[in-house]
Short mmCIF file of C-alpha atoms in Angstrom, two decimals:
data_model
loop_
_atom_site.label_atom_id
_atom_site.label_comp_id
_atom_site.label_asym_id
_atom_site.label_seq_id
_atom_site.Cartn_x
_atom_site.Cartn_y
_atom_site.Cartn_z
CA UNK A 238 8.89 -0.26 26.60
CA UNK A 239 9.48 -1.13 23.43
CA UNK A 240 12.68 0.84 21.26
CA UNK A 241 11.47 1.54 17.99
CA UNK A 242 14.05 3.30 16.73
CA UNK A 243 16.44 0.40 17.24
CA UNK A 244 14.12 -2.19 15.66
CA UNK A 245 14.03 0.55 12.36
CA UNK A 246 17.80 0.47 11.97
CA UNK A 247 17.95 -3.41 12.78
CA UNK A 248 15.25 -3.37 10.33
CA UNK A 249 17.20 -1.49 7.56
CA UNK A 250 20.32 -3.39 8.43
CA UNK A 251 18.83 -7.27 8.16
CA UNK A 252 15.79 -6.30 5.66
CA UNK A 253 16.77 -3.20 3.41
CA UNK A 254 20.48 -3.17 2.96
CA UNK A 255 20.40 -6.53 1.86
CA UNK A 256 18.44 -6.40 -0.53
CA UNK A 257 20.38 -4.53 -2.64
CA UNK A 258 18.77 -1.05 -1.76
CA UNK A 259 21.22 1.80 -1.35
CA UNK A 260 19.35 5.04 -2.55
CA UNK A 261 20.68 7.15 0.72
CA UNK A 262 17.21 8.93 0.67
CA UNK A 263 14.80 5.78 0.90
CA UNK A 264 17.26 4.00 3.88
CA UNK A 265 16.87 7.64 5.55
CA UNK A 266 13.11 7.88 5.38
CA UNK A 267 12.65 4.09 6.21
CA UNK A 268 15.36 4.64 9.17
CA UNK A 269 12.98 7.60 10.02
CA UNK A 270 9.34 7.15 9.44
CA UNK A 271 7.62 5.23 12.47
CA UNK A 272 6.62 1.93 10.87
CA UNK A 273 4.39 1.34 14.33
CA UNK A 274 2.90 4.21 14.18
CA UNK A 275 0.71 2.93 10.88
CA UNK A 276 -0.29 -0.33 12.21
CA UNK A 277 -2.77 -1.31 14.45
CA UNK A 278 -1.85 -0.96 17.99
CA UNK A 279 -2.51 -4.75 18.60
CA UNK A 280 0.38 -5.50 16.01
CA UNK A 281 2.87 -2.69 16.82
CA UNK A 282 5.22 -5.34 18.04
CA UNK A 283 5.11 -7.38 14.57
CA UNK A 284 5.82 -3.67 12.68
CA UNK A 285 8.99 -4.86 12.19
CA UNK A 286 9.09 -8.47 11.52
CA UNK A 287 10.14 -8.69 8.29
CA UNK A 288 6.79 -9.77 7.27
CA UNK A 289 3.49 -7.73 5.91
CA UNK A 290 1.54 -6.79 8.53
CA UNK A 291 -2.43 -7.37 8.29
CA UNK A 292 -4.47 -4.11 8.54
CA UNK A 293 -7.95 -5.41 8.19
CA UNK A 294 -9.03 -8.89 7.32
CA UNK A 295 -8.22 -8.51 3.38
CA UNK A 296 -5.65 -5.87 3.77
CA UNK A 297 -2.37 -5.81 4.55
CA UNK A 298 1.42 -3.24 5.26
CA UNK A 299 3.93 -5.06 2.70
CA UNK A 300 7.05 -6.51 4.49
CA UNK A 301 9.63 -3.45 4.64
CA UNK A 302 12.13 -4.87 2.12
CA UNK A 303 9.22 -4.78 -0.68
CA UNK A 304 8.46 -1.23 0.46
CA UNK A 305 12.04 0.04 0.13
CA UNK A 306 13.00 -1.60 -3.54
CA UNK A 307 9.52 -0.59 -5.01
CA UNK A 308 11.11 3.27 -3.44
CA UNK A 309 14.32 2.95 -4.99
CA UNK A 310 13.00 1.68 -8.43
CA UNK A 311 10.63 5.13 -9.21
CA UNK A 312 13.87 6.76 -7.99
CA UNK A 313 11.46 9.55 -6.59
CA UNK A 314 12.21 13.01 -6.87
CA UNK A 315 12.05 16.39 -4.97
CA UNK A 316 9.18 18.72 -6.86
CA UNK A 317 7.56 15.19 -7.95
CA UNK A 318 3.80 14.96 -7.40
CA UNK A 319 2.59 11.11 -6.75
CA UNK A 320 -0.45 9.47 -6.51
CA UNK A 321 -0.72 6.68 -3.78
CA UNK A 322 -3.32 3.96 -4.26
CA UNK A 323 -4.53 1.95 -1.26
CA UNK A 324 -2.30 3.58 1.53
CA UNK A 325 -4.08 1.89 4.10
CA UNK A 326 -3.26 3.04 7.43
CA UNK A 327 -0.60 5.72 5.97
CA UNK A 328 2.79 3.87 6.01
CA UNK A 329 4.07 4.41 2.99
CA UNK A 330 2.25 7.48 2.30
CA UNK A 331 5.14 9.29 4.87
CA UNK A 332 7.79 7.41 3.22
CA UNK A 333 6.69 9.16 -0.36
CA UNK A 334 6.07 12.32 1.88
CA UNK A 335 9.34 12.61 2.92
CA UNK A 336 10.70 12.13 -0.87
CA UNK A 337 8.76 14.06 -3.23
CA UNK A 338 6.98 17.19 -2.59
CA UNK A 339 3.44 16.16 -2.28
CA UNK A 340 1.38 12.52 -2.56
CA UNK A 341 -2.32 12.41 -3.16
CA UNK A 342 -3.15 8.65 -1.47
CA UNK A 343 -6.91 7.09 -2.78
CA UNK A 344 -8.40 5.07 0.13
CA UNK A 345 -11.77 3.47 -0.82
CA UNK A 346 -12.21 2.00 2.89
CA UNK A 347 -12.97 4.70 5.13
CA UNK A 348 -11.88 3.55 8.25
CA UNK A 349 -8.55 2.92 7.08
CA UNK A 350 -8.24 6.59 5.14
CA UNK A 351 -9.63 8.48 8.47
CA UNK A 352 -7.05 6.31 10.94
CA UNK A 353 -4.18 7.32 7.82
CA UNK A 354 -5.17 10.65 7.90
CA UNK A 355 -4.80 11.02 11.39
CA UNK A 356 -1.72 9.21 11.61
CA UNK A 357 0.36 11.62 9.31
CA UNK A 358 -1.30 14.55 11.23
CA UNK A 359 -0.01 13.09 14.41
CA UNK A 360 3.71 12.63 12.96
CA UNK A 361 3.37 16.27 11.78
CA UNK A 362 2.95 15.08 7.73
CA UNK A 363 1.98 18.11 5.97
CA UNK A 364 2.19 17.25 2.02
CA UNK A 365 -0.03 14.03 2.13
CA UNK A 366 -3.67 14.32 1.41
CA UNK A 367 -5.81 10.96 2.05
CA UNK A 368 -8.65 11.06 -0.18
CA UNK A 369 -11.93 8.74 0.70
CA UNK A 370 -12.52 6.91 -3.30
CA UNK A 371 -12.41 3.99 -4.72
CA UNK A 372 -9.56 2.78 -5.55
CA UNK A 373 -9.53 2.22 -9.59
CA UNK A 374 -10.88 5.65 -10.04
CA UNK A 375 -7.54 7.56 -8.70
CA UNK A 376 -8.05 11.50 -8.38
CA UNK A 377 -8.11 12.72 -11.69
CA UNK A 378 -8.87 16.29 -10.42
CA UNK A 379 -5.04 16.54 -9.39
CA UNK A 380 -3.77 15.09 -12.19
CA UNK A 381 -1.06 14.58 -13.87
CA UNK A 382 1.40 12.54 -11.38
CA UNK A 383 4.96 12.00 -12.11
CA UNK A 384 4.85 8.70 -10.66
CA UNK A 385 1.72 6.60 -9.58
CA UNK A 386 2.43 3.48 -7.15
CA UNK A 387 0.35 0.66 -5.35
CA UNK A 388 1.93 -1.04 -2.94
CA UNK A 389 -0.32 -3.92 -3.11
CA UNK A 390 -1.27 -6.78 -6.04
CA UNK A 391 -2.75 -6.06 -9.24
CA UNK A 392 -4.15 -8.55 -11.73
CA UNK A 393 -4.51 -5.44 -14.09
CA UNK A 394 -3.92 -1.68 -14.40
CA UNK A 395 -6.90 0.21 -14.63
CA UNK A 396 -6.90 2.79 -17.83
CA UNK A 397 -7.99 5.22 -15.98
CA UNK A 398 -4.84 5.29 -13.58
CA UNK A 399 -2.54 5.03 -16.75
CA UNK A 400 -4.80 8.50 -17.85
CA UNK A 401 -3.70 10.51 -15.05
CA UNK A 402 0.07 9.43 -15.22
CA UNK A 403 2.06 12.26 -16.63
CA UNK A 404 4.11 11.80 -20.49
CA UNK A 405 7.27 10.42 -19.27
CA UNK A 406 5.95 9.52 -15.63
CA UNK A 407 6.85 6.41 -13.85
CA UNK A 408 3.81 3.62 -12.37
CA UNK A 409 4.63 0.69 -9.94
CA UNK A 410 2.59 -2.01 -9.21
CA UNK A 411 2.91 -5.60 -7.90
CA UNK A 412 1.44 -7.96 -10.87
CA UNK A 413 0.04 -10.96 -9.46
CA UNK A 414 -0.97 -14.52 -11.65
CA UNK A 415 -1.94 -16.95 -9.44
CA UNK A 416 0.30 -17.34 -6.21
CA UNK A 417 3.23 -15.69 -8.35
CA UNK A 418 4.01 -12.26 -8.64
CA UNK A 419 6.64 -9.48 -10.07
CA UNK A 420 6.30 -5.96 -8.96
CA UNK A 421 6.80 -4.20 -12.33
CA UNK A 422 7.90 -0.48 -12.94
CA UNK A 423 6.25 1.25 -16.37
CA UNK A 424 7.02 4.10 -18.21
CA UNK A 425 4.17 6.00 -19.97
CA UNK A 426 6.07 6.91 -23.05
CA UNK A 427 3.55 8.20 -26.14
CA UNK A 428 0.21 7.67 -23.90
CA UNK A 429 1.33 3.95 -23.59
CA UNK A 430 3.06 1.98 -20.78
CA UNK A 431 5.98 -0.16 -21.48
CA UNK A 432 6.82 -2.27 -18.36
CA UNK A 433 10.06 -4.00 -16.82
CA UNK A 434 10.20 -6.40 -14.55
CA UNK A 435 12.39 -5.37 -11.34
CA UNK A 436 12.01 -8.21 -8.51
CA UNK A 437 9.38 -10.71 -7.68
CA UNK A 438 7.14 -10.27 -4.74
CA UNK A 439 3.82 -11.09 -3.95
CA UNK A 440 0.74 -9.27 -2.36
CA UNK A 441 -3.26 -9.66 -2.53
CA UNK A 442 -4.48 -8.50 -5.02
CA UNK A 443 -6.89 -5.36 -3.77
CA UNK A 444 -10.36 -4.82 -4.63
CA UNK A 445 -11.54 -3.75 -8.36
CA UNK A 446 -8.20 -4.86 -9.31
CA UNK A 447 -8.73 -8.53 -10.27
CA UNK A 448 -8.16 -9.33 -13.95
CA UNK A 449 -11.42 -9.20 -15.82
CA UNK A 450 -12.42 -12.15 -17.68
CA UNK A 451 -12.64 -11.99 -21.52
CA UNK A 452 -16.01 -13.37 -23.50
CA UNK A 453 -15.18 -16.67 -25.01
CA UNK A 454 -16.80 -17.31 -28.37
#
């Protein structure tokens, strides 16, 4: 049988610590939260590989190291209230659980946000609420969020995500052009969101996120 818990810490040890992360509350969570309990059972023994894990045939569980600096750059807070895009099977959803005092996580495929849902229940996740949506749309009924975060690839931020992120709140994202990307962290300061680059990293872009092309005159 497989030990888990030693593959998390080897994980944190070889993936997380060096890669510069040393928020004491992200390596606890990630030294805590089952990774291989929110893949598919087939792939439990790639969970912690060092490398994203597929979900579904278009989606994939970033590689942990991704997971942890995209964590320790929103610098999450007790009494924060975040909104999750694309959770998939739940992952990172009990990492943010186990941060902040509640995450609302928009699943548009509904096989993956009834396996997530179940998932959380079975690791006894009570402050994590999987809602079936799409995934541009958010949940504007639970707005404002103090921080917003996909882990996944963008080509472009939907307004309507920016609208339900809080004066002062923090969004995360991995921008994608081409085979390149930067996962970016943006503050909304005066309805707006200025954006820094933190690290580069790459991930598929997810559905309704693709850049829109402009009309050419």
């Amino acid at each position: 049988m497989a030990d888990y818990a030693e593959r998390r810490r080897t994980m944190v040890d070889t993936q997380v610590r060096p890669s510069d992360v040393t928020s004491f509350p992200v390596l606890d969570a990630m030294l805590t939260i089952p990774r291989e309990a929110f893949v598919p059972d087939a792939r439990r023994d790639l969970a912690y590989a060092g490398a994203p894990v597929d979900l579904t045939a278009t989606r994939q569980l970033m590689e942990a190291r991704s997971i942890a600096k995209i964590l320790q750059a929103l610098d999450l807070q007790r009494g924060d209230l975040v909104l999750e895009i694309a959770p998939g099977l739940g992952y990172t959803t009990a990492l943010l659980a186990s941060l902040t005092d509640a995450v609302v996580a928009v699943e548009e495929d509904a096989t993956l946000a009834a396996e997530a849902e179940a998932a959380l229940s079975a690791q006894e996740i009570d402050n994590a609420a999987v809602l079936h949506a799409p995934l541009t749309a958010g949940s504007a009924k639970n707005a404002p969020y103090d921080a917003i975060v996909i882990f996944g690839g963008v080509a472009q931020m939907p307004q309507a995500l920016i609208d339900q992120l809080k004066e002062g709140g923090r969004i995360m994202a991995v921008f994608m052009q081409g085979a390149l990307g930067e996962a970016r962290l943006g503050r909304k300061i005066d309805g707006a969101i200025s954006w820094r680059v933190e690290f580069n990293a790459t991930a598929p872009v997810l559905p309704g996120f693709e850049r829109v092309a402009g009309f050419v005159f």
